[in-house]
Short mmCIF file of C-alpha atoms and ligand atoms in Angstrom, two decimals:
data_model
loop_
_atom_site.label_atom_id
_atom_site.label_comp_id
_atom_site.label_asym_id
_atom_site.label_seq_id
_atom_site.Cartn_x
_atom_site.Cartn_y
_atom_site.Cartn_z
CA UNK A 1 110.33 147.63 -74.88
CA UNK A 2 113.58 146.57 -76.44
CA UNK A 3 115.31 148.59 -79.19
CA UNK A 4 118.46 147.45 -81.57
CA UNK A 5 120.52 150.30 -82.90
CA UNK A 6 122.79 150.10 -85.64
CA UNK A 7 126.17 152.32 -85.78
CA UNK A 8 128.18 152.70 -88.85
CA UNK A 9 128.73 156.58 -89.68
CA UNK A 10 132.73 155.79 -89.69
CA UNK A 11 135.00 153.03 -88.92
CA UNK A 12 132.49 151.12 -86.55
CA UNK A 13 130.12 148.63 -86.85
CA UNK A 14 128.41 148.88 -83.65
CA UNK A 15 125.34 146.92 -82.71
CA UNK A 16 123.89 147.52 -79.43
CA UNK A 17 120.03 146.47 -77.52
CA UNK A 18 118.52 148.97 -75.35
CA UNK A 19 115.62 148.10 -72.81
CA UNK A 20 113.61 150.85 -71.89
CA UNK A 21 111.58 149.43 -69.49
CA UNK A 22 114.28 148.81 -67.21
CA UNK A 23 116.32 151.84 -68.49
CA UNK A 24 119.02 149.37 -69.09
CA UNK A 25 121.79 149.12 -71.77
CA UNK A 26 121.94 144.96 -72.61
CA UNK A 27 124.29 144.79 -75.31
CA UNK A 28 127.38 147.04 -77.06
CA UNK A 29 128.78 144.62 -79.80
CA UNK A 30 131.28 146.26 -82.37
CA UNK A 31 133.58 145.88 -84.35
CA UNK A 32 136.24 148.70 -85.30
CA UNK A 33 137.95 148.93 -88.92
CA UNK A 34 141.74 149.67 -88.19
CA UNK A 35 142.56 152.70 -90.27
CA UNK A 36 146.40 151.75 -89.58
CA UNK A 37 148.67 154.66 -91.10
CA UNK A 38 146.37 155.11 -94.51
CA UNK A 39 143.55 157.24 -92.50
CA UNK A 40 139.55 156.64 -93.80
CA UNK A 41 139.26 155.16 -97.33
CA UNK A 42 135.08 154.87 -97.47
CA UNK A 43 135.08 152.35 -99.79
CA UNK A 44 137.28 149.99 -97.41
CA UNK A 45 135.02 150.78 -93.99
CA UNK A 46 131.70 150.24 -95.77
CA UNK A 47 133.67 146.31 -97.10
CA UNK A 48 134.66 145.84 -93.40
CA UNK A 49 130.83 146.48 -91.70
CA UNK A 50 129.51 144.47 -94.46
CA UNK A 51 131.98 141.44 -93.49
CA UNK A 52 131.53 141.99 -90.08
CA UNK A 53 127.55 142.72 -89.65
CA UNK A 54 126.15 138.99 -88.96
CA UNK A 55 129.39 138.29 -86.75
CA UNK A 56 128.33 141.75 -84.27
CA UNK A 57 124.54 140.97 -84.92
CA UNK A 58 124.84 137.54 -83.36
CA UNK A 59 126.89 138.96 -80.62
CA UNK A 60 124.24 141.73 -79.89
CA UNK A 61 121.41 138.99 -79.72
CA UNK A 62 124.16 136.64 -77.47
CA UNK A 63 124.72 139.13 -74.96
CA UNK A 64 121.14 140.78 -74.76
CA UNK A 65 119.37 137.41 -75.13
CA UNK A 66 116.67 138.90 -77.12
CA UNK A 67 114.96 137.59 -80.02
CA UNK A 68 115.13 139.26 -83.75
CA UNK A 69 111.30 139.11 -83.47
CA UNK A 70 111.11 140.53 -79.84
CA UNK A 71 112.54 143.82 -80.86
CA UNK A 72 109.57 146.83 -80.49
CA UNK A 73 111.95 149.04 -82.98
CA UNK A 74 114.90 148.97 -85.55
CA UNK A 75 117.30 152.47 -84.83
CA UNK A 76 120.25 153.50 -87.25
CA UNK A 77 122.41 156.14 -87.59
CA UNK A 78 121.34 158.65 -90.10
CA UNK A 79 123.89 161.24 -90.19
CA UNK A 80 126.18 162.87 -90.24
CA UNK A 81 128.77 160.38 -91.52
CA UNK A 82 130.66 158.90 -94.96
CA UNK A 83 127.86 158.21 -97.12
CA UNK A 84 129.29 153.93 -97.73
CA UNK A 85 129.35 153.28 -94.64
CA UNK A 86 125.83 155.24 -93.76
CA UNK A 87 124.11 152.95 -96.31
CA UNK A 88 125.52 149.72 -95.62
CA UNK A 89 123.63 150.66 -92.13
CA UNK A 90 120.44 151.99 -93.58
CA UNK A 91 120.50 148.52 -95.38
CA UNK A 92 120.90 146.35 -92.80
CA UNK A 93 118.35 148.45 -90.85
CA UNK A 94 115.87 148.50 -93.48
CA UNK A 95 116.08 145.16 -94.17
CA UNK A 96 115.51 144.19 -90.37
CA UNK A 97 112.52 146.15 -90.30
CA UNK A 98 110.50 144.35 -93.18
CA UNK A 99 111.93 141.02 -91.85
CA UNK A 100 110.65 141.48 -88.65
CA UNK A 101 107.80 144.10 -89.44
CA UNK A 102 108.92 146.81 -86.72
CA UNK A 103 109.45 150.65 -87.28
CA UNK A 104 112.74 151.44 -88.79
CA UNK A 105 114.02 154.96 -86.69
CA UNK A 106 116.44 157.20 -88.19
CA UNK A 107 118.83 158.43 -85.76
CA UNK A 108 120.97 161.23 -85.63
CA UNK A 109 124.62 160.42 -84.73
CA UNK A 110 125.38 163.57 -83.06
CA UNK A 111 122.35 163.82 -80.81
CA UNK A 112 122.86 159.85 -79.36
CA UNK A 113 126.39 160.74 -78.11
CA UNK A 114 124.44 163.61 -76.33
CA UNK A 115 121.38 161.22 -75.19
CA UNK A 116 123.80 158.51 -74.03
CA UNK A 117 126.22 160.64 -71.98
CA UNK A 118 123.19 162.51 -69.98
CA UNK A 119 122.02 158.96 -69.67
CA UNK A 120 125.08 157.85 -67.68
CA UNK A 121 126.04 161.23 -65.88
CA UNK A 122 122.02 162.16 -64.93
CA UNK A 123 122.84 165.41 -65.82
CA UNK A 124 119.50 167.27 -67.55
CA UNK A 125 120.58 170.39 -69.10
CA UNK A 126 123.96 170.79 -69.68
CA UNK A 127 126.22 173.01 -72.07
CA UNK A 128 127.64 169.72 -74.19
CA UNK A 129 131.21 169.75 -75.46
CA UNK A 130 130.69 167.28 -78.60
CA UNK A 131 134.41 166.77 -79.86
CA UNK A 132 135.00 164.10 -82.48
CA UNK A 133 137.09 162.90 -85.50
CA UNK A 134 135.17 165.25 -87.71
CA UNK A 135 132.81 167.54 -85.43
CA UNK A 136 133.59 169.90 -82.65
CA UNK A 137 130.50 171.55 -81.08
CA UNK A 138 129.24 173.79 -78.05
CA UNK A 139 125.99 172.86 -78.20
CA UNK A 140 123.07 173.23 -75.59
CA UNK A 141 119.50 172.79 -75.49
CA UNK A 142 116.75 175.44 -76.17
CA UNK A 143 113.22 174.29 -77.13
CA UNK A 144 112.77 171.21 -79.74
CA UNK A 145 116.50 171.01 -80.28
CA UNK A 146 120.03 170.98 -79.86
CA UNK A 147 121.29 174.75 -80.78
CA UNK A 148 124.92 174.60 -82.07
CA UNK A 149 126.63 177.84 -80.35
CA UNK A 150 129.91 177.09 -81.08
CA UNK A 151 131.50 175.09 -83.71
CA UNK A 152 135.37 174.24 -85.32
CA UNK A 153 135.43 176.44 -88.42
CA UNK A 154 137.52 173.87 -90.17
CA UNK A 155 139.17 170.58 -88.71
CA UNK A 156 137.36 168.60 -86.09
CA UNK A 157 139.32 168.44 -83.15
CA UNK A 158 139.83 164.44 -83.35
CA UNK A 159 140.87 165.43 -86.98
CA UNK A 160 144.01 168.23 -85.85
CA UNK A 161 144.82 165.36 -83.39
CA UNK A 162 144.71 162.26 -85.65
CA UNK A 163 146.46 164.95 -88.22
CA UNK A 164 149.62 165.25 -85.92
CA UNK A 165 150.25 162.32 -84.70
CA UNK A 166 150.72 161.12 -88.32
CA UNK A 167 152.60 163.52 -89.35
CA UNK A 168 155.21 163.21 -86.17
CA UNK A 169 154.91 159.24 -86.88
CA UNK A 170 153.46 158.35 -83.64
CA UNK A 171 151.48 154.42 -83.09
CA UNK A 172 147.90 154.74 -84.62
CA UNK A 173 145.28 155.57 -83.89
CA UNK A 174 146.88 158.72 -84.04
CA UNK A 175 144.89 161.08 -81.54
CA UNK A 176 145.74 158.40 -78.35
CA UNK A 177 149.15 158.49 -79.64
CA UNK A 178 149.70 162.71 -79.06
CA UNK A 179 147.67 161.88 -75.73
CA UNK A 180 150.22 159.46 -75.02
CA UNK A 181 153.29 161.31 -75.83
CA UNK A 182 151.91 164.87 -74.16
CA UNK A 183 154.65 165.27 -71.52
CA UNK A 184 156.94 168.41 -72.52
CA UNK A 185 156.85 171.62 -72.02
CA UNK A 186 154.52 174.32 -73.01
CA UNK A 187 155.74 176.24 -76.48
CA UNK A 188 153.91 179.35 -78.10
CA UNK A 189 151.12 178.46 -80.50
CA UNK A 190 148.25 180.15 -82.62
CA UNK A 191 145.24 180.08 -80.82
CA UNK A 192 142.02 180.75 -83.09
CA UNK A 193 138.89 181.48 -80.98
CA UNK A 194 136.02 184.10 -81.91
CA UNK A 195 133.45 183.54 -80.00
CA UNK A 196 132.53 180.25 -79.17
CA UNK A 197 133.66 179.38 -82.57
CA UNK A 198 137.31 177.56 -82.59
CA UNK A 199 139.82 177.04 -85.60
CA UNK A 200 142.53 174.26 -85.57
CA UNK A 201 144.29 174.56 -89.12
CA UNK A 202 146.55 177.55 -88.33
CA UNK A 203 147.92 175.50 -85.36
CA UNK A 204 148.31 172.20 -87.73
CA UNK A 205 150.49 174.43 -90.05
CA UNK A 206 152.37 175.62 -87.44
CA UNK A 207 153.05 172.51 -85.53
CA UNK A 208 154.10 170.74 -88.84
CA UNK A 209 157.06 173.48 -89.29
CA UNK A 210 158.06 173.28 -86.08
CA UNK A 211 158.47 169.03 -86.29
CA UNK A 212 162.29 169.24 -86.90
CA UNK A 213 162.97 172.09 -84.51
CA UNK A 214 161.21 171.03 -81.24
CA UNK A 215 160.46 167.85 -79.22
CA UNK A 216 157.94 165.07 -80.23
CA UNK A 217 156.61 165.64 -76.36
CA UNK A 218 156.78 169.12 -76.30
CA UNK A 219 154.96 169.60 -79.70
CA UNK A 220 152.22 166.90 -78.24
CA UNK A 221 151.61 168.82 -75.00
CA UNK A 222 151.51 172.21 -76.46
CA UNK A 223 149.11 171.06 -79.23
CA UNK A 224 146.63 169.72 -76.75
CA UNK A 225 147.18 172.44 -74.06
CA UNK A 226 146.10 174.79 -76.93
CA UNK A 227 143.53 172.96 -78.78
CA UNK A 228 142.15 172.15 -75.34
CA UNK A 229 142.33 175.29 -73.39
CA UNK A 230 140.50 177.06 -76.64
CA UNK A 231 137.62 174.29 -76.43
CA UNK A 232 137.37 175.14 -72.47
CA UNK A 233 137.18 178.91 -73.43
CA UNK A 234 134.16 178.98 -75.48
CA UNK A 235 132.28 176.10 -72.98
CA UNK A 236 132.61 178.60 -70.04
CA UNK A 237 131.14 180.83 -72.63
CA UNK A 238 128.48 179.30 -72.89
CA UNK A 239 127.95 178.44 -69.33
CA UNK A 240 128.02 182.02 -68.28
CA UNK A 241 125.54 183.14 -71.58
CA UNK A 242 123.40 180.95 -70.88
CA UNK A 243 123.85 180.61 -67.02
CA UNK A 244 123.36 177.07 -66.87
CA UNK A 245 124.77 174.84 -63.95
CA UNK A 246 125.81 171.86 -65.37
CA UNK A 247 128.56 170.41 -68.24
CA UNK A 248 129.27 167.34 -70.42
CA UNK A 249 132.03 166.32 -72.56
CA UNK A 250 131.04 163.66 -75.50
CA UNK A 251 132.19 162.09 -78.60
CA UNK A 252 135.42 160.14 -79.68
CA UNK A 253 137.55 162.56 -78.07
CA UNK A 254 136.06 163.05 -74.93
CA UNK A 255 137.92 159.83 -73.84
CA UNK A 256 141.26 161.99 -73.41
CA UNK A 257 141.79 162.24 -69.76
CA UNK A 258 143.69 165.62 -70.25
CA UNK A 259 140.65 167.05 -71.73
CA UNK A 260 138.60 165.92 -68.99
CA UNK A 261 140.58 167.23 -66.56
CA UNK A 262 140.66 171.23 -67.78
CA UNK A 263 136.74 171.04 -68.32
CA UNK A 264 136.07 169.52 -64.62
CA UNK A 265 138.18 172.23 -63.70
CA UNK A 266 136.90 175.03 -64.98
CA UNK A 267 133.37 173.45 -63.91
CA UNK A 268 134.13 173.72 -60.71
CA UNK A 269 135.25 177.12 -60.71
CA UNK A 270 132.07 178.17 -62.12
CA UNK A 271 130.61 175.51 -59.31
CA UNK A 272 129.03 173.48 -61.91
CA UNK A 273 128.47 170.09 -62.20
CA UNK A 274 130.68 167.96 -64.78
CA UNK A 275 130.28 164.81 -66.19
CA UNK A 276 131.61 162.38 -68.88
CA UNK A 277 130.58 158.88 -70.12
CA UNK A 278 132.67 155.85 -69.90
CA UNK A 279 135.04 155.39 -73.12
CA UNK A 280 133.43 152.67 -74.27
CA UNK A 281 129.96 154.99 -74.56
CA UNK A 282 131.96 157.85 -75.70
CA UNK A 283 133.79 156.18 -79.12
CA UNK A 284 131.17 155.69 -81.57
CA UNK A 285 128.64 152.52 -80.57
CA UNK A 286 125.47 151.11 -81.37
CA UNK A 287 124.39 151.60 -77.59
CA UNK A 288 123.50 154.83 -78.16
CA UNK A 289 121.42 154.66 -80.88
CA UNK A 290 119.16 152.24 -79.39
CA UNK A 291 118.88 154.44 -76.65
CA UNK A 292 118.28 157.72 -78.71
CA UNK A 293 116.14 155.68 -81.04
CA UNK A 294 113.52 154.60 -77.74
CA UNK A 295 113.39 158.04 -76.63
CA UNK A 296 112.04 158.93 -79.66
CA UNK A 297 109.67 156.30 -80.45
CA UNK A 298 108.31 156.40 -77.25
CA UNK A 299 107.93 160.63 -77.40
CA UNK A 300 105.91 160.25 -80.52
CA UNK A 301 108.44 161.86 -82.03
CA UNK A 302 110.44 159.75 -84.99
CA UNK A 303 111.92 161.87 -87.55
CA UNK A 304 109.96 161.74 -91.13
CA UNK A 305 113.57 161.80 -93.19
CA UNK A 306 114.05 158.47 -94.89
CA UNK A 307 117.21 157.35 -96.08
CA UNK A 308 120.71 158.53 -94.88
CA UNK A 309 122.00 162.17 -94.58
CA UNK A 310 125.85 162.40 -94.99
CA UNK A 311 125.41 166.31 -93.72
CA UNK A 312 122.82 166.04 -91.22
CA UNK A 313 123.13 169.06 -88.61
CA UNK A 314 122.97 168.47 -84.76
CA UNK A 315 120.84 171.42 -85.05
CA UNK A 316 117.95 170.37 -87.87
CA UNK A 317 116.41 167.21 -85.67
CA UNK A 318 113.63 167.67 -83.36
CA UNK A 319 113.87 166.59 -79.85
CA UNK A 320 110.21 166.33 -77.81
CA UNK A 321 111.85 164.04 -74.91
CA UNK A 322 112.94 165.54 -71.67
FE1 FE2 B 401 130.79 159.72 -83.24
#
């Protein structure tokens, strides 16, 4: 069965075809709104996907080389996201649907960065490290869903990254830009656990008063040796509370190698298995919610909520698929 799935809870339009029967990704088209220096202005990303929708649907259709009408399924992204650019994809969803007369599935964003990264890593029951622009999650499954046992009290940490590399001027996007300039030496900073529940502003604050006294490289590496070392905390946690054997890192910010590297090696400490997706499965894409939409069409199991949900929870959606 083939499934299109429509991203656009931020600054991508992403438009991707998933085949089920051959468990097979066929298409990833997308285009990416460059926030530049001015950050997300809603009203500017929902303009761009609308400008940009045919261009990616074509592409989608190109690369898969599947029909509009051949499609079993329309999937979008539901939530969580900024409600303009939700509804431009609800739209374009919704209006696919009655064109072609197939189910319209409403997706939650959260849970197809999960789906899509077991996909690639074949790992079944892992404690998931979900770090993004704007969430930051220890989550792991119990029952019908995704339990949220750790979360950022305030900034995501893609957020405190994207945060400091504009205010130390560094190239946009912002967050690859401290990654990139993360080769000093280790200085003191706050770090805000309880738990597995993680806080990022007091470490913002500090890092912007230290700007004039300390080095642009210094300040980059301590930030993400903090940030990153409080985020590996509260996943071994987890792994020991809830003595599972396996880990994954997902979401925008899983793509920084650093971060990678402390949670593969506290994994294998705790002689755990560790696994990430490639980047191009890990920034936001329509991939994955094709493939999140198929598991649950095909588990009987499509969520009842119409519409979008700008503060949909990881934690409120069902999940009946292995
Ligand atoms: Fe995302």
């Amino acid at each position: 069965m083939f499934y299109l799935g429509i991203e656009s809870t931020a600054h991508t339009l992403g438009i991707g075809v998933f085949d089920s029967g051959k468990q097979k990704i066929l298409a990833n088209a997308l285009d990416r709104y460059d926030l530049g220096k001015k950050g997300f202005i809603p009203r500017k990303l929902a303009e761009h996907h609308e400008k940009v929708f045919s261009k990616v649907l074509k592409q989608a259709l190109t690369e898969s080389k599947v029909k509009l009408s051949d499609f079993d399924a329309i999937a979008y992204s539901q939530g969580p996201g900024i409600g303009h650019c939700l509804h431009v994809g609800l739209i374009a969803a919704k209006s696919l649907s009655e064109l072609t007369g197939k189910p319209l599935i409403p997706v939650n964003h959260c849970v197809s960065h999960i789906e899509v990264t077991r996909f690639f890593t074949k790992l079944k029951d892992p404690v998931i490290v979900y770090v993004s622009g704007g969430n930051t999650q220890i989550i792991a499954r119990k029952g019908d869903s995704y339990k949220v046992l750790g979360e950022t009290l305030d900034l995501g940490l893609g957020n405190f990254l994207d945060n400091l590399g504009r205010t130390l001027n560094l190239t946009p996007p912002n967050a690859i830009g401290v990654m990139n300039s993360a080769k000093g030496e280790l200085i003191d900073l706050p770090y805000s656990i309880k738990g597995m529940n993680v806080s990022f502003t007091g470490l913002l604050t500090k890092c912007e008063k230290l700007m004039t006294e300390v080095s642009k490289k210094d300040l980059c590496y301590s930030a993400q040796e903090t940030s990153f070392a409080m985020i590996v905390e509260a996943t071994e946690r987890a792994l020991k509370h809830l003595n599972k054997k396996e880990v994954i890192v997902c979401g925008g910010v899983a793509c920084n190698t650093r971060l990678q590297e402390m949670l593969a090696i506290m994994s294998k400490e705790n002689h755990c298995r560790f696994g990430v997706a490639k980047d191009e499965f890990n920034r936001d894409n329509g991939a994955m919610i094709a493939l999140t939409g198929s598991k649950a069409f095909e588990a009987n199991c499509v969520s009842k909520e119409e519409g979008v949900n700008q503060k949909q929870r990881t934690d409120s959606v069902k999940i009946c698929w292995d």
